[in-house]
mmCIF file of C-alpha atoms in Angstrom:
data_model
loop_
_atom_site.group_PDB
_atom_site.id
_atom_site.type_symbol
_atom_site.label_atom_id
_atom_site.label_comp_id
_atom_site.label_asym_id
_atom_site.label_seq_id
_atom_site.Cartn_x
_atom_site.Cartn_y
_atom_site.Cartn_z
ATOM 1 C CA UNK J 401 -212.105 -27.478 -38.810
ATOM 2 C CA UNK J 402 -209.878 -24.702 -37.468
ATOM 3 C CA UNK J 403 -208.860 -26.798 -34.473
ATOM 4 C CA UNK J 404 -208.319 -29.807 -36.738
ATOM 5 C CA UNK J 405 -206.097 -27.712 -39.010
ATOM 6 C CA UNK J 406 -204.151 -26.681 -35.932
ATOM 7 C CA UNK J 407 -203.601 -30.263 -34.828
ATOM 8 C CA UNK J 408 -202.388 -31.288 -38.286
ATOM 9 C CA UNK J 409 -200.180 -28.183 -38.346
ATOM 10 C CA UNK J 410 -198.664 -29.222 -35.024
ATOM 11 C CA UNK J 411 -198.219 -32.961 -35.506
ATOM 12 C CA UNK J 412 -197.014 -32.718 -39.111
ATOM 13 C CA UNK J 413 -195.531 -29.279 -39.785
ATOM 14 C CA UNK J 414 -194.182 -28.327 -36.365
ATOM 15 C CA UNK J 415 -193.074 -31.740 -35.139
ATOM 16 C CA UNK J 416 -192.716 -34.558 -37.684
ATOM 17 C CA UNK J 417 -191.572 -32.689 -40.790
ATOM 18 C CA UNK J 418 -189.674 -29.999 -38.880
ATOM 19 C CA UNK J 419 -186.923 -32.569 -38.328
ATOM 20 C CA UNK J 420 -185.789 -31.974 -41.897
ATOM 21 C CA UNK J 421 -185.976 -28.191 -41.455
ATOM 22 C CA UNK J 422 -183.871 -28.147 -38.303
ATOM 23 C CA UNK J 423 -181.552 -30.980 -39.409
ATOM 24 C CA UNK J 424 -178.566 -28.676 -40.159
ATOM 25 C CA UNK J 425 -178.949 -27.069 -36.706
ATOM 26 C CA UNK J 426 -179.448 -30.425 -34.982
ATOM 27 C CA UNK J 427 -176.385 -31.808 -36.754
ATOM 28 C CA UNK J 428 -174.264 -28.969 -35.422
ATOM 29 C CA UNK J 429 -175.119 -29.784 -31.799
ATOM 30 C CA UNK J 430 -175.629 -33.559 -32.127
ATOM 31 C CA UNK J 431 -173.428 -34.771 -35.042
ATOM 32 C CA UNK J 432 -175.362 -37.243 -37.204
ATOM 33 C CA UNK J 433 -173.979 -37.505 -40.742
ATOM 34 C CA UNK J 434 -176.037 -37.794 -43.923
ATOM 35 C CA UNK J 435 -176.704 -41.529 -43.813
ATOM 36 C CA UNK J 436 -177.567 -41.588 -40.094
ATOM 37 C CA UNK J 437 -179.965 -38.681 -40.541
ATOM 38 C CA UNK J 438 -181.674 -40.641 -43.302
ATOM 39 C CA UNK J 439 -182.000 -43.768 -41.167
ATOM 40 C CA UNK J 440 -183.524 -41.725 -38.323
ATOM 41 C CA UNK J 441 -186.025 -40.296 -40.808
ATOM 42 C CA UNK J 442 -186.799 -43.850 -41.917
ATOM 43 C CA UNK J 443 -187.377 -44.900 -38.335
ATOM 44 C CA UNK J 444 -189.725 -41.988 -37.777
ATOM 45 C CA UNK J 445 -191.651 -43.020 -40.878
ATOM 46 C CA UNK J 446 -192.049 -46.553 -39.510
ATOM 47 C CA UNK J 447 -193.314 -45.085 -36.231
ATOM 48 C CA UNK J 448 -195.805 -42.981 -38.185
ATOM 49 C CA UNK J 449 -197.043 -46.196 -39.808
ATOM 50 C CA UNK J 450 -197.532 -47.799 -36.402
ATOM 51 C CA UNK J 451 -199.682 -44.831 -35.415
ATOM 52 C CA UNK J 452 -201.690 -44.962 -38.618
ATOM 53 C CA UNK J 453 -202.245 -48.719 -38.238
ATOM 54 C CA UNK J 454 -203.650 -47.998 -34.794
ATOM 55 C CA UNK J 455 -206.234 -45.986 -36.711
ATOM 56 C CA UNK J 456 -207.374 -49.219 -38.362
ATOM 57 C CA UNK J 457 -207.520 -51.116 -35.068
ATOM 58 C CA UNK J 458 -209.256 -48.255 -33.229
ATOM 59 C CA UNK J 459 -211.475 -47.322 -36.164
ATOM 60 C CA UNK J 460 -214.423 -46.531 -33.890
ATOM 61 C CA UNK J 461 -212.496 -44.645 -31.195
ATOM 62 C CA UNK J 462 -211.241 -41.409 -32.759
ATOM 63 C CA UNK J 463 -210.975 -39.584 -29.435
ATOM 64 C CA UNK J 464 -208.554 -42.204 -28.112
ATOM 65 C CA UNK J 465 -206.497 -41.758 -31.294
ATOM 66 C CA UNK J 466 -206.380 -37.997 -30.803
ATOM 67 C CA UNK J 467 -205.334 -38.223 -27.151
ATOM 68 C CA UNK J 468 -202.528 -40.623 -28.104
ATOM 69 C CA UNK J 469 -201.564 -38.313 -30.959
ATOM 70 C CA UNK J 470 -201.074 -35.327 -28.677
ATOM 71 C CA UNK J 471 -199.193 -37.392 -26.086
ATOM 72 C CA UNK J 472 -196.679 -38.827 -28.559
ATOM 73 C CA UNK J 473 -196.186 -35.713 -30.705
ATOM 74 C CA UNK J 474 -195.830 -33.269 -27.819
ATOM 75 C CA UNK J 475 -193.944 -35.701 -25.584
ATOM 76 C CA UNK J 476 -191.566 -36.651 -28.372
ATOM 77 C CA UNK J 477 -190.895 -33.018 -29.254
ATOM 78 C CA UNK J 478 -190.021 -32.199 -25.637
ATOM 79 C CA UNK J 479 -187.731 -35.241 -25.474
ATOM 80 C CA UNK J 480 -185.975 -34.049 -28.647
ATOM 81 C CA UNK J 481 -185.405 -30.676 -27.033
ATOM 82 C CA UNK J 482 -183.907 -32.284 -23.924
ATOM 83 C CA UNK J 483 -181.771 -34.868 -25.746
ATOM 84 C CA UNK J 484 -178.062 -34.443 -24.892
ATOM 85 C CA UNK J 485 -176.929 -36.867 -27.589
ATOM 86 C CA UNK J 486 -177.897 -39.311 -30.307
ATOM 87 C CA UNK J 487 -178.976 -42.035 -27.843
ATOM 88 C CA UNK J 488 -182.031 -40.004 -26.782
ATOM 89 C CA UNK J 489 -182.478 -37.834 -29.856
ATOM 90 C CA UNK J 490 -183.081 -40.715 -32.289
ATOM 91 C CA UNK J 491 -185.884 -42.420 -30.314
ATOM 92 C CA UNK J 492 -187.428 -39.046 -29.514
ATOM 93 C CA UNK J 493 -187.682 -38.205 -33.237
ATOM 94 C CA UNK J 494 -189.255 -41.612 -33.820
ATOM 95 C CA UNK J 495 -191.838 -41.259 -31.035
ATOM 96 C CA UNK J 496 -192.743 -37.712 -32.092
ATOM 97 C CA UNK J 497 -193.619 -38.897 -35.596
ATOM 98 C CA UNK J 498 -196.135 -41.394 -34.219
ATOM 99 C CA UNK J 499 -198.420 -38.497 -33.324
ATOM 100 C CA UNK J 500 -198.984 -37.527 -36.943
ATOM 101 C CA UNK J 501 -199.922 -41.093 -37.847
ATOM 102 C CA UNK J 502 -202.511 -41.132 -35.074
ATOM 103 C CA UNK J 503 -203.901 -37.678 -35.845
ATOM 104 C CA UNK J 504 -204.985 -38.246 -39.449
ATOM 105 C CA UNK J 505 -207.397 -41.197 -38.977
ATOM 106 C CA UNK J 506 -208.753 -39.675 -35.788
ATOM 107 C CA UNK J 507 -209.532 -36.387 -37.506
ATOM 108 C CA UNK J 508 -211.009 -38.126 -40.575
ATOM 109 C CA UNK J 509 -213.568 -39.806 -38.303
ATOM 110 C CA UNK J 510 -214.292 -36.643 -36.302
ATOM 111 C CA UNK J 511 -214.799 -34.526 -39.430
ATOM 112 C CA UNK J 512 -216.983 -37.212 -41.023
ATOM 113 C CA UNK J 513 -219.383 -37.201 -38.062
ATOM 114 C CA UNK J 514 -219.415 -33.435 -37.658
ATOM 115 C CA UNK J 515 -219.588 -32.015 -41.203
ATOM 116 C CA UNK J 516 -222.482 -32.625 -43.597
ATOM 117 C CA UNK J 517 -221.806 -35.368 -46.187
ATOM 118 C CA UNK J 518 -222.077 -32.838 -49.036
ATOM 119 C CA UNK J 519 -219.143 -30.850 -47.635
ATOM 120 C CA UNK J 520 -217.125 -33.805 -46.355
ATOM 121 C CA UNK J 521 -214.459 -34.011 -49.098
ATOM 122 C CA UNK J 522 -213.737 -30.275 -49.051
ATOM 123 C CA UNK J 523 -213.722 -30.245 -45.243
ATOM 124 C CA UNK J 524 -211.280 -33.151 -45.082
ATOM 125 C CA UNK J 525 -209.013 -31.408 -47.580
ATOM 126 C CA UNK J 526 -209.141 -28.187 -45.564
ATOM 127 C CA UNK J 527 -208.199 -29.920 -42.316
ATOM 128 C CA UNK J 528 -205.469 -31.896 -44.081
ATOM 129 C CA UNK J 529 -204.080 -28.611 -45.432
ATOM 130 C CA UNK J 530 -202.991 -27.788 -41.885
ATOM 131 C CA UNK J 531 -199.592 -29.213 -42.815
ATOM 132 C CA UNK J 532 -198.925 -26.019 -44.798
ATOM 133 C CA UNK J 533 -199.456 -23.505 -41.986
ATOM 134 C CA UNK J 534 -197.459 -25.799 -39.726
ATOM 135 C CA UNK J 535 -194.523 -25.704 -42.119
ATOM 136 C CA UNK J 536 -194.764 -21.918 -42.340
ATOM 137 C CA UNK J 537 -194.849 -21.645 -38.547
ATOM 138 C CA UNK J 538 -191.838 -23.949 -38.256
ATOM 139 C CA UNK J 539 -189.951 -21.777 -40.736
ATOM 140 C CA UNK J 540 -190.795 -18.634 -38.783
ATOM 141 C CA UNK J 541 -189.579 -20.303 -35.593
ATOM 142 C CA UNK J 542 -186.313 -21.184 -37.324
ATOM 143 C CA UNK J 543 -185.875 -17.524 -38.246
ATOM 144 C CA UNK J 544 -186.764 -15.895 -34.930
ATOM 145 C CA UNK J 545 -185.540 -18.527 -32.448
ATOM 146 C CA UNK J 546 -181.800 -19.241 -32.566
ATOM 147 C CA UNK J 547 -182.151 -22.430 -30.492
ATOM 148 C CA UNK J 548 -183.826 -25.397 -32.229
ATOM 149 C CA UNK J 549 -184.487 -26.985 -28.836
ATOM 150 C CA UNK J 550 -186.654 -24.067 -27.716
ATOM 151 C CA UNK J 551 -188.520 -24.241 -31.030
ATOM 152 C CA UNK J 552 -189.492 -27.861 -30.399
ATOM 153 C CA UNK J 553 -190.702 -27.055 -26.869
ATOM 154 C CA UNK J 554 -192.962 -24.346 -28.289
ATOM 155 C CA UNK J 555 -194.134 -26.736 -31.015
ATOM 156 C CA UNK J 556 -195.090 -29.266 -28.351
ATOM 157 C CA UNK J 557 -197.187 -26.665 -26.534
ATOM 158 C CA UNK J 558 -199.006 -25.555 -29.705
ATOM 159 C CA UNK J 559 -199.774 -29.165 -30.622
ATOM 160 C CA UNK J 560 -201.198 -29.875 -27.174
ATOM 161 C CA UNK J 561 -203.441 -26.788 -27.287
ATOM 162 C CA UNK J 562 -204.773 -27.657 -30.744
ATOM 163 C CA UNK J 563 -205.481 -31.237 -29.705
ATOM 164 C CA UNK J 564 -207.353 -30.029 -26.654
ATOM 165 C CA UNK J 565 -209.438 -27.772 -28.878
ATOM 166 C CA UNK J 566 -210.430 -30.660 -31.146
ATOM 167 C CA UNK J 567 -211.463 -32.810 -28.187
ATOM 168 C CA UNK J 568 -213.576 -30.002 -26.719
ATOM 169 C CA UNK J 569 -215.332 -29.250 -30.017
ATOM 170 C CA UNK J 570 -215.946 -32.830 -31.169
ATOM 171 C CA UNK J 571 -219.653 -33.610 -31.120
ATOM 172 C CA UNK J 572 -218.969 -37.186 -30.126
ATOM 173 C CA UNK J 573 -221.910 -38.717 -31.998
ATOM 174 C CA UNK J 574 -221.386 -40.986 -34.978
ATOM 175 C CA UNK J 575 -223.203 -40.127 -38.202
ATOM 176 C CA UNK J 576 -223.658 -43.132 -40.498
ATOM 177 C CA UNK J 577 -222.197 -42.835 -43.977
ATOM 178 C CA UNK J 578 -224.832 -41.706 -46.455
ATOM 179 C CA UNK J 579 -224.956 -40.630 -50.053
ATOM 180 C CA UNK J 580 -222.008 -42.795 -51.054
ATOM 181 C CA UNK J 581 -221.204 -42.801 -54.716
ATOM 182 C CA UNK J 582 -220.198 -46.472 -54.672
ATOM 183 C CA UNK J 583 -221.623 -49.453 -52.818
ATOM 184 C CA UNK J 584 -220.465 -49.683 -49.229
ATOM 185 C CA UNK J 585 -217.881 -52.303 -48.389
ATOM 186 C CA UNK J 586 -217.532 -53.711 -44.908
ATOM 187 C CA UNK J 587 -214.891 -55.601 -43.006
ATOM 188 C CA UNK J 588 -211.142 -55.813 -43.347
ATOM 189 C CA UNK J 589 -211.441 -57.588 -46.705
ATOM 190 C CA UNK J 590 -212.836 -54.376 -48.186
ATOM 191 C CA UNK J 591 -209.477 -52.685 -47.669
ATOM 192 C CA UNK J 592 -207.949 -54.919 -50.350
ATOM 193 C CA UNK J 593 -209.825 -52.737 -52.847
ATOM 194 C CA UNK J 594 -207.252 -50.045 -52.092
ATOM 195 C CA UNK J 595 -204.504 -51.795 -54.087
ATOM 196 C CA UNK J 596 -203.942 -49.183 -56.811
ATOM 197 C CA UNK J 597 -204.056 -46.113 -54.547
ATOM 198 C CA UNK J 598 -201.769 -47.927 -52.085
ATOM 199 C CA UNK J 599 -199.159 -48.479 -54.809
ATOM 200 C CA UNK J 600 -199.506 -44.838 -55.817
ATOM 201 C CA UNK J 601 -199.031 -43.772 -52.203
ATOM 202 C CA UNK J 602 -195.900 -45.901 -51.767
ATOM 203 C CA UNK J 603 -194.320 -44.363 -54.850
ATOM 204 C CA UNK J 604 -195.243 -40.841 -53.747
ATOM 205 C CA UNK J 605 -193.794 -41.456 -50.304
ATOM 206 C CA UNK J 606 -190.531 -42.721 -51.747
ATOM 207 C CA UNK J 607 -190.336 -39.761 -54.127
ATOM 208 C CA UNK J 608 -191.089 -37.113 -51.500
ATOM 209 C CA UNK J 609 -188.689 -38.365 -48.821
ATOM 210 C CA UNK J 610 -185.665 -36.648 -50.337
ATOM 211 C CA UNK J 611 -187.316 -33.232 -50.113
ATOM 212 C CA UNK J 612 -188.553 -33.623 -46.568
ATOM 213 C CA UNK J 613 -185.250 -34.956 -45.254
ATOM 214 C CA UNK J 614 -182.611 -33.214 -47.352
ATOM 215 C CA UNK J 615 -184.375 -30.252 -48.939
ATOM 216 C CA UNK J 616 -182.712 -27.610 -46.819
ATOM 217 C CA UNK J 617 -179.361 -29.395 -47.062
ATOM 218 C CA UNK J 618 -179.643 -29.425 -50.861
ATOM 219 C CA UNK J 619 -180.381 -25.701 -51.019
ATOM 220 C CA UNK J 620 -177.459 -24.968 -48.703
ATOM 221 C CA UNK J 621 -175.215 -26.881 -51.103
ATOM 222 C CA UNK J 622 -176.127 -24.399 -53.845
ATOM 223 C CA UNK J 623 -174.613 -21.614 -51.745
ATOM 224 C CA UNK J 624 -177.835 -20.394 -50.140
ATOM 225 C CA UNK J 625 -177.466 -19.016 -46.623
ATOM 226 C CA UNK J 626 -179.429 -20.102 -43.561
ATOM 227 C CA UNK J 627 -182.024 -17.356 -43.969
ATOM 228 C CA UNK J 628 -182.599 -18.206 -47.633
ATOM 229 C CA UNK J 629 -183.019 -21.917 -46.930
ATOM 230 C CA UNK J 630 -185.523 -21.201 -44.170
ATOM 231 C CA UNK J 631 -187.463 -18.852 -46.449
ATOM 232 C CA UNK J 632 -187.565 -21.668 -48.997
ATOM 233 C CA UNK J 633 -189.090 -23.890 -46.296
ATOM 234 C CA UNK J 634 -191.675 -21.186 -45.607
ATOM 235 C CA UNK J 635 -192.454 -21.150 -49.349
ATOM 236 C CA UNK J 636 -192.995 -24.902 -49.064
ATOM 237 C CA UNK J 637 -195.484 -24.294 -46.278
ATOM 238 C CA UNK J 638 -197.164 -21.495 -48.203
ATOM 239 C CA UNK J 639 -197.720 -23.921 -51.062
ATOM 240 C CA UNK J 640 -199.300 -26.399 -48.676
ATOM 241 C CA UNK J 641 -201.491 -23.660 -47.225
ATOM 242 C CA UNK J 642 -202.626 -22.659 -50.721
ATOM 243 C CA UNK J 643 -204.374 -26.013 -51.032
ATOM 244 C CA UNK J 644 -207.190 -24.486 -48.974
ATOM 245 C CA UNK J 645 -207.905 -22.230 -51.961
ATOM 246 C CA UNK J 646 -207.983 -25.131 -54.415
ATOM 247 C CA UNK J 647 -209.673 -27.723 -52.176
ATOM 248 C CA UNK J 648 -213.136 -27.110 -53.640
ATOM 249 C CA UNK J 649 -211.942 -27.361 -57.230
ATOM 250 C CA UNK J 650 -209.937 -30.535 -56.640
ATOM 251 C CA UNK J 651 -212.838 -32.076 -54.696
ATOM 252 C CA UNK J 652 -214.996 -31.643 -57.808
ATOM 253 C CA UNK J 653 -212.611 -33.898 -59.763
ATOM 254 C CA UNK J 654 -212.379 -37.650 -59.421
ATOM 255 C CA UNK J 655 -209.776 -38.649 -56.808
ATOM 256 C CA UNK J 656 -207.711 -40.298 -59.559
ATOM 257 C CA UNK J 657 -207.623 -37.148 -61.676
ATOM 258 C CA UNK J 658 -206.764 -35.011 -58.655
ATOM 259 C CA UNK J 659 -203.978 -37.447 -57.791
ATOM 260 C CA UNK J 660 -202.521 -37.366 -61.300
ATOM 261 C CA UNK J 661 -202.394 -33.560 -61.364
ATOM 262 C CA UNK J 662 -200.939 -33.111 -57.902
ATOM 263 C CA UNK J 663 -198.373 -35.911 -58.256
ATOM 264 C CA UNK J 664 -197.161 -34.456 -61.552
ATOM 265 C CA UNK J 665 -196.572 -31.130 -59.775
ATOM 266 C CA UNK J 666 -194.552 -32.948 -57.088
ATOM 267 C CA UNK J 667 -192.431 -34.577 -59.813
ATOM 268 C CA UNK J 668 -191.702 -31.283 -61.580
ATOM 269 C CA UNK J 669 -190.924 -29.509 -58.314
ATOM 270 C CA UNK J 670 -188.576 -32.242 -57.097
ATOM 271 C CA UNK J 671 -186.694 -32.100 -60.389
ATOM 272 C CA UNK J 672 -186.422 -28.321 -60.054
ATOM 273 C CA UNK J 673 -184.835 -28.675 -56.629
ATOM 274 C CA UNK J 674 -182.313 -31.096 -58.085
ATOM 275 C CA UNK J 675 -180.969 -28.456 -60.475
ATOM 276 C CA UNK J 676 -178.189 -26.911 -58.420
ATOM 277 C CA UNK J 677 -177.353 -24.268 -61.044
ATOM 278 C CA UNK J 678 -180.928 -22.996 -61.336
ATOM 279 C CA UNK J 679 -181.713 -19.438 -60.154
ATOM 280 C CA UNK J 680 -182.978 -18.966 -56.605
ATOM 281 C CA UNK J 681 -186.410 -18.013 -58.007
ATOM 282 C CA UNK J 682 -186.714 -21.472 -59.598
ATOM 283 C CA UNK J 683 -185.883 -23.129 -56.295
ATOM 284 C CA UNK J 684 -188.435 -20.957 -54.515
ATOM 285 C CA UNK J 685 -191.136 -21.824 -57.041
ATOM 286 C CA UNK J 686 -190.185 -25.484 -56.778
ATOM 287 C CA UNK J 687 -190.608 -25.364 -53.002
ATOM 288 C CA UNK J 688 -194.015 -23.715 -53.315
ATOM 289 C CA UNK J 689 -195.083 -26.213 -55.963
ATOM 290 C CA UNK J 690 -193.887 -29.180 -53.921
ATOM 291 C CA UNK J 691 -195.794 -27.979 -50.858
ATOM 292 C CA UNK J 692 -199.011 -27.547 -52.833
ATOM 293 C CA UNK J 693 -198.613 -30.814 -54.729
ATOM 294 C CA UNK J 694 -197.778 -33.002 -51.746
ATOM 295 C CA UNK J 695 -200.498 -31.703 -49.420
ATOM 296 C CA UNK J 696 -203.103 -31.740 -52.195
ATOM 297 C CA UNK J 697 -202.048 -35.270 -53.157
ATOM 298 C CA UNK J 698 -202.503 -36.488 -49.593
ATOM 299 C CA UNK J 699 -205.982 -34.925 -49.613
ATOM 300 C CA UNK J 700 -206.684 -36.803 -52.837
ATOM 301 C CA UNK J 701 -205.731 -40.004 -51.011
ATOM 302 C CA UNK J 702 -208.359 -39.274 -48.356
ATOM 303 C CA UNK J 703 -210.998 -38.767 -51.060
ATOM 304 C CA UNK J 704 -209.783 -41.878 -52.900
ATOM 305 C CA UNK J 705 -210.180 -43.986 -49.745
ATOM 306 C CA UNK J 706 -213.647 -42.557 -49.117
ATOM 307 C CA UNK J 707 -214.624 -43.351 -52.704
ATOM 308 C CA UNK J 708 -213.368 -46.954 -52.636
ATOM 309 C CA UNK J 709 -214.431 -47.905 -49.073
ATOM 310 C CA UNK J 710 -217.045 -45.312 -48.083
ATOM 311 C CA UNK J 711 -218.147 -47.247 -45.001
ATOM 312 C CA UNK J 712 -214.595 -47.292 -43.612
ATOM 313 C CA UNK J 713 -213.134 -43.973 -44.692
ATOM 314 C CA UNK J 714 -210.947 -43.507 -41.592
ATOM 315 C CA UNK J 715 -209.508 -47.024 -41.800
ATOM 316 C CA UNK J 716 -208.969 -46.659 -45.554
ATOM 317 C CA UNK J 717 -207.165 -43.378 -44.989
ATOM 318 C CA UNK J 718 -204.941 -45.097 -42.429
ATOM 319 C CA UNK J 719 -204.022 -47.814 -44.910
ATOM 320 C CA UNK J 720 -203.116 -45.323 -47.634
ATOM 321 C CA UNK J 721 -201.179 -43.064 -45.283
ATOM 322 C CA UNK J 722 -199.280 -46.106 -43.996
ATOM 323 C CA UNK J 723 -198.403 -46.912 -47.611
ATOM 324 C CA UNK J 724 -197.333 -43.294 -48.189
ATOM 325 C CA UNK J 725 -195.045 -43.195 -45.182
ATOM 326 C CA UNK J 726 -193.637 -46.682 -45.703
ATOM 327 C CA UNK J 727 -192.565 -45.314 -49.056
ATOM 328 C CA UNK J 728 -190.974 -42.383 -47.235
ATOM 329 C CA UNK J 729 -189.121 -44.755 -44.910
ATOM 330 C CA UNK J 730 -187.582 -46.577 -47.863
ATOM 331 C CA UNK J 731 -187.061 -43.370 -49.833
ATOM 332 C CA UNK J 732 -185.261 -41.556 -47.004
ATOM 333 C CA UNK J 733 -182.785 -44.390 -46.497
ATOM 334 C CA UNK J 734 -182.156 -44.843 -50.228
ATOM 335 C CA UNK J 735 -181.830 -41.100 -50.803
ATOM 336 C CA UNK J 736 -179.125 -40.921 -48.149
ATOM 337 C CA UNK J 737 -177.214 -43.787 -49.736
ATOM 338 C CA UNK J 738 -177.571 -42.348 -53.267
ATOM 339 C CA UNK J 739 -176.549 -38.881 -52.057
ATOM 340 C CA UNK J 740 -173.441 -40.299 -50.384
ATOM 341 C CA UNK J 741 -172.432 -42.195 -53.520
ATOM 342 C CA UNK J 742 -173.587 -40.021 -56.422
ATOM 343 C CA UNK J 743 -174.467 -36.610 -55.010
ATOM 344 C CA UNK J 744 -177.626 -35.004 -53.662
ATOM 345 C CA UNK J 745 -178.771 -33.713 -57.060
ATOM 346 C CA UNK J 746 -178.880 -37.266 -58.415
ATOM 347 C CA UNK J 747 -181.059 -38.313 -55.488
ATOM 348 C CA UNK J 748 -183.514 -35.492 -56.273
ATOM 349 C CA UNK J 749 -183.694 -36.246 -59.988
ATOM 350 C CA UNK J 750 -184.251 -39.959 -59.429
ATOM 351 C CA UNK J 751 -186.969 -39.126 -56.916
ATOM 352 C CA UNK J 752 -188.688 -36.973 -59.539
ATOM 353 C CA UNK J 753 -188.881 -40.006 -61.850
ATOM 354 C CA UNK J 754 -190.468 -42.040 -59.053
ATOM 355 C CA UNK J 755 -193.057 -39.276 -58.564
ATOM 356 C CA UNK J 756 -193.958 -39.557 -62.257
ATOM 357 C CA UNK J 757 -194.573 -43.247 -61.684
ATOM 358 C CA UNK J 758 -196.897 -42.343 -58.822
ATOM 359 C CA UNK J 759 -198.784 -39.905 -61.061
ATOM 360 C CA UNK J 760 -199.328 -42.629 -63.660
ATOM 361 C CA UNK J 761 -201.366 -44.594 -61.099
ATOM 362 C CA UNK J 762 -204.016 -41.883 -61.268
ATOM 363 C CA UNK J 763 -204.995 -42.459 -64.874
ATOM 364 C CA UNK J 764 -208.740 -43.168 -65.103
#
């Protein structure tokens, strides 16, 4: 579980989502512009989906998924660091994001065959919470390392070490699903049962994209300095890390109820970040709340998939995470267009309304 947390921290927090953290620094050395930055984020989301779909195809080969995850995340991060211009930077960002899409289904399968069924939901949530520590670590790197390129090289190394740890500790024997609370479904047709959670995931992805891509830019527009905006990112990661403390409680709820609660927190936090005149404390609390809500919501998706298709939990997780990140791909592009035409605050407030729509999907 510790190694799994580390791999999620690397592929998500230190590589994929760190693009938004370092975007102001990247833009200073490789000029992008708001709309272009959004389209690159959209492309990285599509690449994530390709990785997650590989989790459906390679449902029974989690080790292959994890090896590919480390190769793309670490390799992409190094390529970003070496990119002299946009021609290499853009594809490197896209490739790096593929690693996160490959890591989640691979780890779902590894945890399922290693941890007892009674502890499976809480264990999955704990591993998935690795995004939070990864965001904190990325924020610390932004504070102590003046060069964003060096930060991505270090991120690549950490991701590779964590992935190696998971592969060494994996038991490698498949435990059949037992104790399911609903009848097992088999085959690809079973995945059609994921319709409602997939819609919820799409809406959440679209709503969250503005924070991941433009969150630091939005805070800078309020007059916050570089150090303050990075500390806000660390607060975001701290919120994600705090999901470890609430994983047991949320696991005791139905996945739908857990989704409703966590999505509502994302909506409120996104709205708070859209209020440019709010005190810095409000923005800090909004960052913490967003981090907790988003990571906990993604854990609820894992539990939701396991509840609906217990025999194919890893594949179901892949489908829902693809839906989530497809929503992010659309949301990032639209947020950039809205921000260019109507201002960044409008993009945040509209995204908060979309998050409320996602929360409504969790009503029992």
